[in-house]
């Protein structure tokens, strides 16, 4: 097999890259270790920044999103028995949109396949090589045999547990890491959420978030111990924790319903520098992850891919290499700002059970400082609604 670009991973990063390249006549082959059904039903992110929504619309991917997504002008917070609403649209002129990651994945897979794009599912990348030669390759297992794609470039869009990051020589890569002393128990619930907007609640016993997937489907998260076993969480315990941590606030009502799905995710921040080695480019979670409190992971993956598509299009269409050369630096400056915001939202909203009494009071004061001030709310809203992304057309 031969392609201009071999893409490993059919998550939001790999799929969107393949679509943007195709719009400019550059052909790629995607290999994905999981089945199509698995990719299209995996419950993960839900919140899109304004720029991500604009990008999907501008590139012909917005049809279903515009029918079923839920745009939000504001976001709500509770802590210290107080309630605050940040009016994002008024403060920044932008909004966020709830549209599930697996719906975006479904939309792009459909559009790529309709255009004759090649996506090989259940094709597990095993080896990436030739990166410092004119003939890079990816070897993968598919239907019981080892196959090879020869290409000009490899896009490592295979998530945090993929093989791409490790294909870079260890001596040239530095990883920056932070592990948090908690995880999230995520639940999908057949009930109307407590509010039409997201609610982030700080509580002495732990953080909780109420999001949604549809007007009658709640997506909520509870802060739990990082090594918590889901078996310790009966439905009764989930409800009583959600009720306690949300607290009593006028207009916010916890509606019970069937818990359709529940699972625990640990929380971590990680950045790999650089994001490029010779002909290999990392994009999305393969290069960096954030704790989900700032809702940045998928949006960052899409922003990386705009930078990468621009670089590849400038190379193939204009014979320019400067965007390829500046890829890592361009991505990392935005990545680190999102890392900071995600760390800040996480430390601001969660309960650190080993915090000293001084730090506990300091955290409550910080919450009042941020939400009691228009400047504080604006800082939060600007980052939450999302930083600018580059134009993917050079
Ligand atoms: P993905 O989605 O992990 O896709 C990588 C793909 O690569 C495949 N793969 C391989 N394929 C072939 N060969 C191999 N050897 C392979 N190894 C792996 C995998 O099967 C997979 O299909 O990475 P990508 O595309 O970079 O996208 C990143 C996002 O998925 C991630 O950042 C978000 O889900 C993070 N996230 C959120 N992001 C947001 O922007 N907004 C949110 O509201 C938000 N909420 C969340 C989240 C992540 C969460 N969890 C579960 C970690 C909420 C949660 C709970
Ligand atoms: C979600 O809807 O899954 C979601 C929303 C906001 C976050 C994290 C997750 O900060």
PDB file of N, CA, C and O in Angstrom, residues 153 274-276 278-279 281 307-308 310-312 314-315 320-331:
ATOM      1  N   UNK A 153       4.794  10.856   4.836  1.00  0.00           N
ATOM      2  CA  UNK A 153       4.715  11.296   6.236  1.00  0.00           C
ATOM      3  C   UNK A 153       3.828  10.347   7.026  1.00  0.00           C
ATOM      4  O   UNK A 153       2.898   9.759   6.478  1.00  0.00           O
ATOM      5  N   UNK A 274       9.609  17.269  21.582  1.00  0.00           N
ATOM      6  CA  UNK A 274       8.757  17.962  20.614  1.00  0.00           C
ATOM      7  C   UNK A 274       7.613  17.056  20.138  1.00  0.00           C
ATOM      8  O   UNK A 274       7.512  15.905  20.563  1.00  0.00           O
ATOM      9  N   UNK A 275       6.796  17.555  19.234  1.00  0.00           N
ATOM     10  CA  UNK A 275       5.687  16.760  18.699  1.00  0.00           C
ATOM     11  C   UNK A 275       6.017  16.226  17.304  1.00  0.00           C
ATOM     12  O   UNK A 275       5.154  15.685  16.627  1.00  0.00           O
ATOM     13  N   UNK A 276       7.273  16.429  16.880  1.00  0.00           N
ATOM     14  CA  UNK A 276       7.680  15.927  15.566  1.00  0.00           C
ATOM     15  C   UNK A 276       9.064  15.297  15.648  1.00  0.00           C
ATOM     16  O   UNK A 276       9.931  15.811  16.357  1.00  0.00           O
ATOM     17  N   UNK A 278      11.483  14.050  12.488  1.00  0.00           N
ATOM     18  CA  UNK A 278      11.676  13.820  11.050  1.00  0.00           C
ATOM     19  C   UNK A 278      10.316  13.742  10.334  1.00  0.00           C
ATOM     20  O   UNK A 278       9.612  14.719  10.294  1.00  0.00           O
ATOM     21  N   UNK A 279       9.932  12.547   9.828  1.00  0.00           N
ATOM     22  CA  UNK A 279       8.700  12.430   9.028  1.00  0.00           C
ATOM     23  C   UNK A 279       7.481  12.033   9.869  1.00  0.00           C
ATOM     24  O   UNK A 279       6.419  11.754   9.323  1.00  0.00           O
ATOM     25  N   UNK A 281       4.713  13.031  12.767  1.00  0.00           N
ATOM     26  CA  UNK A 281       4.079  14.149  13.466  1.00  0.00           C
ATOM     27  C   UNK A 281       3.043  13.590  14.441  1.00  0.00           C
ATOM     28  O   UNK A 281       2.169  12.829  14.033  1.00  0.00           O
ATOM     29  N   UNK A 307      -3.037  22.787  12.370  1.00  0.00           N
ATOM     30  CA  UNK A 307      -1.641  23.190  12.163  1.00  0.00           C
ATOM     31  C   UNK A 307      -0.948  22.166  11.247  1.00  0.00           C
ATOM     32  O   UNK A 307      -0.189  22.531  10.339  1.00  0.00           O
ATOM     33  N   UNK A 308      -1.256  20.889  11.458  1.00  0.00           N
ATOM     34  CA  UNK A 308      -0.614  19.837  10.662  1.00  0.00           C
ATOM     35  C   UNK A 308      -1.124  19.839   9.215  1.00  0.00           C
ATOM     36  O   UNK A 308      -0.340  19.711   8.264  1.00  0.00           O
ATOM     37  N   UNK A 310      -2.297  22.383   7.583  1.00  0.00           N
ATOM     38  CA  UNK A 310      -1.710  23.561   6.925  1.00  0.00           C
ATOM     39  C   UNK A 310      -0.281  23.258   6.455  1.00  0.00           C
ATOM     40  O   UNK A 310       0.110  23.587   5.339  1.00  0.00           O
ATOM     41  N   UNK A 311       0.485  22.602   7.322  1.00  0.00           N
ATOM     42  CA  UNK A 311       1.888  22.307   6.997  1.00  0.00           C
ATOM     43  C   UNK A 311       1.975  21.345   5.812  1.00  0.00           C
ATOM     44  O   UNK A 311       2.777  21.534   4.888  1.00  0.00           O
ATOM     45  N   UNK A 312       1.139  20.324   5.819  1.00  0.00           N
ATOM     46  CA  UNK A 312       1.201  19.328   4.735  1.00  0.00           C
ATOM     47  C   UNK A 312       0.682  19.916   3.424  1.00  0.00           C
ATOM     48  O   UNK A 312       1.237  19.662   2.351  1.00  0.00           O
ATOM     49  N   UNK A 314       0.761  23.095   2.554  1.00  0.00           N
ATOM     50  CA  UNK A 314       1.780  24.040   2.058  1.00  0.00           C
ATOM     51  C   UNK A 314       2.918  23.272   1.389  1.00  0.00           C
ATOM     52  O   UNK A 314       3.466  23.709   0.372  1.00  0.00           O
ATOM     53  N   UNK A 315       3.238  22.086   1.918  1.00  0.00           N
ATOM     54  CA  UNK A 315       4.308  21.285   1.311  1.00  0.00           C
ATOM     55  C   UNK A 315       3.874  20.747  -0.055  1.00  0.00           C
ATOM     56  O   UNK A 315       4.561  20.932  -1.068  1.00  0.00           O
ATOM     57  N   UNK A 320       6.439  24.328   0.130  1.00  0.00           N
ATOM     58  CA  UNK A 320       6.995  25.068   1.281  1.00  0.00           C
ATOM     59  C   UNK A 320       7.189  24.110   2.459  1.00  0.00           C
ATOM     60  O   UNK A 320       6.323  23.274   2.710  1.00  0.00           O
ATOM     61  N   UNK A 321       8.283  24.271   3.175  1.00  0.00           N
ATOM     62  CA  UNK A 321       8.506  23.374   4.326  1.00  0.00           C
ATOM     63  C   UNK A 321       8.518  24.116   5.669  1.00  0.00           C
ATOM     64  O   UNK A 321       8.620  23.492   6.719  1.00  0.00           O
ATOM     65  N   UNK A 322       8.390  25.448   5.627  1.00  0.00           N
ATOM     66  CA  UNK A 322       8.532  26.161   6.910  1.00  0.00           C
ATOM     67  C   UNK A 322       7.415  25.824   7.903  1.00  0.00           C
ATOM     68  O   UNK A 322       7.644  25.777   9.102  1.00  0.00           O
ATOM     69  N   UNK A 323       6.207  25.527   7.407  1.00  0.00           N
ATOM     70  CA  UNK A 323       5.137  25.160   8.354  1.00  0.00           C
ATOM     71  C   UNK A 323       5.387  23.768   8.945  1.00  0.00           C
ATOM     72  O   UNK A 323       5.022  23.497  10.085  1.00  0.00           O
ATOM     73  N   UNK A 324       5.994  22.882   8.167  1.00  0.00           N
ATOM     74  CA  UNK A 324       6.357  21.565   8.726  1.00  0.00           C
ATOM     75  C   UNK A 324       7.401  21.763   9.829  1.00  0.00           C
ATOM     76  O   UNK A 324       7.318  21.169  10.901  1.00  0.00           O
ATOM     77  N   UNK A 325       8.351  22.647   9.552  1.00  0.00           N
ATOM     78  CA  UNK A 325       9.443  22.860  10.515  1.00  0.00           C
ATOM     79  C   UNK A 325       8.963  23.521  11.806  1.00  0.00           C
ATOM     80  O   UNK A 325       9.536  23.293  12.865  1.00  0.00           O
ATOM     81  N   UNK A 326       7.930  24.369  11.693  1.00  0.00           N
ATOM     82  CA  UNK A 326       7.476  25.069  12.905  1.00  0.00           C
ATOM     83  C   UNK A 326       6.295  24.357  13.576  1.00  0.00           C
ATOM     84  O   UNK A 326       5.711  24.865  14.533  1.00  0.00           O
ATOM     85  N   UNK A 327       5.915  23.156  13.062  1.00  0.00           N
ATOM     86  CA  UNK A 327       4.724  22.455  13.564  1.00  0.00           C
ATOM     87  C   UNK A 327       4.721  22.319  15.093  1.00  0.00           C
ATOM     88  O   UNK A 327       3.788  22.726  15.786  1.00  0.00           O
ATOM     89  N   UNK A 328       5.809  21.751  15.600  1.00  0.00           N
ATOM     90  CA  UNK A 328       5.847  21.433  17.020  1.00  0.00           C
ATOM     91  C   UNK A 328       5.739  22.706  17.865  1.00  0.00           C
ATOM     92  O   UNK A 328       4.942  22.792  18.812  1.00  0.00           O
ATOM     93  N   UNK A 329       6.527  23.692  17.488  1.00  0.00           N
ATOM     94  CA  UNK A 329       6.548  24.948  18.247  1.00  0.00           C
ATOM     95  C   UNK A 329       5.174  25.636  18.229  1.00  0.00           C
ATOM     96  O   UNK A 329       4.690  26.111  19.250  1.00  0.00           O
ATOM     97  N   UNK A 330       4.555  25.659  17.047  1.00  0.00           N
ATOM     98  CA  UNK A 330       3.234  26.310  16.925  1.00  0.00           C
ATOM     99  C   UNK A 330       2.215  25.598  17.806  1.00  0.00           C
ATOM    100  O   UNK A 330       1.466  26.232  18.553  1.00  0.00           O
ATOM    101  N   UNK A 331       2.186  24.258  17.727  1.00  0.00           N
ATOM    102  CA  UNK A 331       1.211  23.518  18.541  1.00  0.00           C
ATOM    103  C   UNK A 331       1.492  23.704  20.028  1.00  0.00           C
ATOM    104  O   UNK A 331       0.569  23.951  20.812  1.00  0.00           O
TER     105      UNK A 331
END
